[in-house]
Amino acid sequence: MPYYDYQCETCGPFEQFRRMSEATQPMACPTCQQSARRVLSSPFLATMNPHSRIAHERNERSAHEPRVERRGGPASGAAAHSHGHGHGHGHHHPHHH
């Protein structure tokens, strides 16, 4: 579970360990119990190892915006884009551009 930063209007900023699925929900301030909103901070990300930062950003993005990537196969468009060139099959296809 990662740490998230929150801002209480009365007491100021604080950090809280939370599940990613709960990160966007308001958090009760540990001092006054007032509802506090999550704030984004970048100082830690700036000093973080670049590989860890990329993994963290990908984790955050995938938690809120799942993305499907297709690789290979006819659905990717690689097979559909042909210029009529036969490579390595022993056949000759004329060029029709």
Short mmCIF file of C-alpha atoms in Angstrom, two decimals, residues 5-93:
data_model
loop_
_atom_site.label_atom_id
_atom_site.label_comp_id
_atom_site.label_asym_id
_atom_site.label_seq_id
_atom_site.Cartn_x
_atom_site.Cartn_y
_atom_site.Cartn_z
CA ASP A 5 -0.78 13.11 0.61
CA TYR A 6 -3.89 14.85 1.94
CA GLN A 7 -4.65 18.48 2.79
CA CYS A 8 -6.76 19.34 5.83
CA GLU A 9 -8.18 22.87 5.61
CA THR A 10 -7.62 23.34 9.35
CA CYS A 11 -4.47 21.38 10.22
CA GLY A 12 -2.56 21.33 6.93
CA PRO A 13 -0.93 18.50 5.00
CA PHE A 14 -0.56 14.91 6.18
CA GLU A 15 0.33 11.52 4.70
CA GLN A 16 -1.69 8.36 4.95
CA PHE A 17 -1.01 4.73 4.00
CA ARG A 18 -4.02 3.53 1.95
CA ARG A 19 -5.08 0.99 -0.63
CA MET A 20 -4.92 2.25 -4.21
CA SER A 21 -8.65 1.60 -4.59
CA GLU A 22 -9.32 4.08 -1.74
CA ALA A 23 -6.83 6.76 -2.86
CA THR A 24 -9.37 9.09 -4.48
CA GLN A 25 -11.74 9.05 -1.50
CA PRO A 26 -11.48 11.83 1.12
CA MET A 27 -9.62 10.96 4.30
CA ALA A 28 -10.37 12.04 7.87
CA CYS A 29 -7.62 14.27 9.28
CA PRO A 30 -5.84 12.36 12.07
CA THR A 31 -5.81 15.51 14.26
CA CYS A 32 -9.29 17.05 13.90
CA GLN A 33 -11.19 14.31 12.00
CA GLN A 34 -12.31 16.85 9.36
CA SER A 35 -12.62 15.46 5.82
CA ALA A 36 -9.43 16.16 3.85
CA ARG A 37 -8.90 15.93 0.12
CA ARG A 38 -6.03 14.12 -1.57
CA VAL A 39 -3.35 16.33 -3.10
CA LEU A 40 -0.71 15.39 -5.62
CA SER A 41 2.88 16.04 -4.71
CA SER A 42 5.94 15.69 -6.88
CA PRO A 43 9.00 16.24 -4.65
CA PHE A 44 9.34 12.52 -3.92
CA LEU A 45 8.85 11.60 -7.58
CA ALA A 46 11.60 14.03 -8.60
CA THR A 47 14.15 12.26 -6.37
CA MET A 48 12.88 8.74 -7.07
CA ASN A 49 14.86 6.35 -9.25
CA PRO A 50 13.60 6.87 -12.86
CA HIS A 51 12.62 3.21 -13.24
CA SER A 52 10.66 3.26 -9.98
CA ARG A 53 8.98 6.54 -10.96
CA ILE A 54 7.86 5.09 -14.32
CA ALA A 55 6.53 1.97 -12.57
CA HIS A 56 4.71 4.13 -10.00
CA GLU A 57 3.14 6.31 -12.72
CA ARG A 58 2.09 3.23 -14.70
CA ASN A 59 0.58 1.73 -11.54
CA GLU A 60 -1.41 4.88 -10.81
CA ARG A 61 -2.61 5.18 -14.40
CA SER A 62 -3.63 1.52 -14.66
CA ALA A 63 -5.58 1.71 -11.41
CA HIS A 64 -7.82 4.47 -12.75
CA GLU A 65 -7.60 4.08 -16.54
CA PRO A 66 -7.15 0.43 -17.50
CA ARG A 67 -5.73 0.12 -21.00
CA VAL A 68 -5.72 -2.88 -23.33
CA GLU A 69 -2.86 -3.29 -25.74
CA ARG A 70 -2.93 -5.78 -28.57
CA ARG A 71 0.31 -7.05 -30.01
CA GLY A 72 0.77 -9.08 -33.17
CA GLY A 73 -1.89 -10.93 -35.10
CA PRO A 74 -4.28 -9.52 -37.69
CA ALA A 75 -6.04 -7.29 -35.14
CA SER A 76 -2.91 -5.13 -34.80
CA GLY A 77 -3.04 -4.03 -38.43
CA ALA A 78 0.42 -5.40 -39.20
CA ALA A 79 -0.91 -8.12 -41.49
CA ALA A 80 -3.52 -5.88 -43.06
CA HIS A 81 -0.93 -3.37 -44.28
CA SER A 82 0.69 -5.02 -47.29
CA HIS A 83 2.26 -3.60 -50.41
CA GLY A 84 2.16 -6.91 -52.25
CA HIS A 85 5.82 -7.60 -51.56
CA GLY A 86 6.57 -11.27 -51.06
CA HIS A 87 9.57 -11.74 -48.79
CA GLY A 88 11.18 -15.11 -48.33
CA HIS A 89 8.33 -17.18 -49.75
CA GLY A 90 9.84 -17.88 -53.16
CA HIS A 91 6.90 -16.20 -54.92
CA HIS A 92 7.03 -13.03 -56.93
CA HIS A 93 4.13 -10.61 -56.63
#
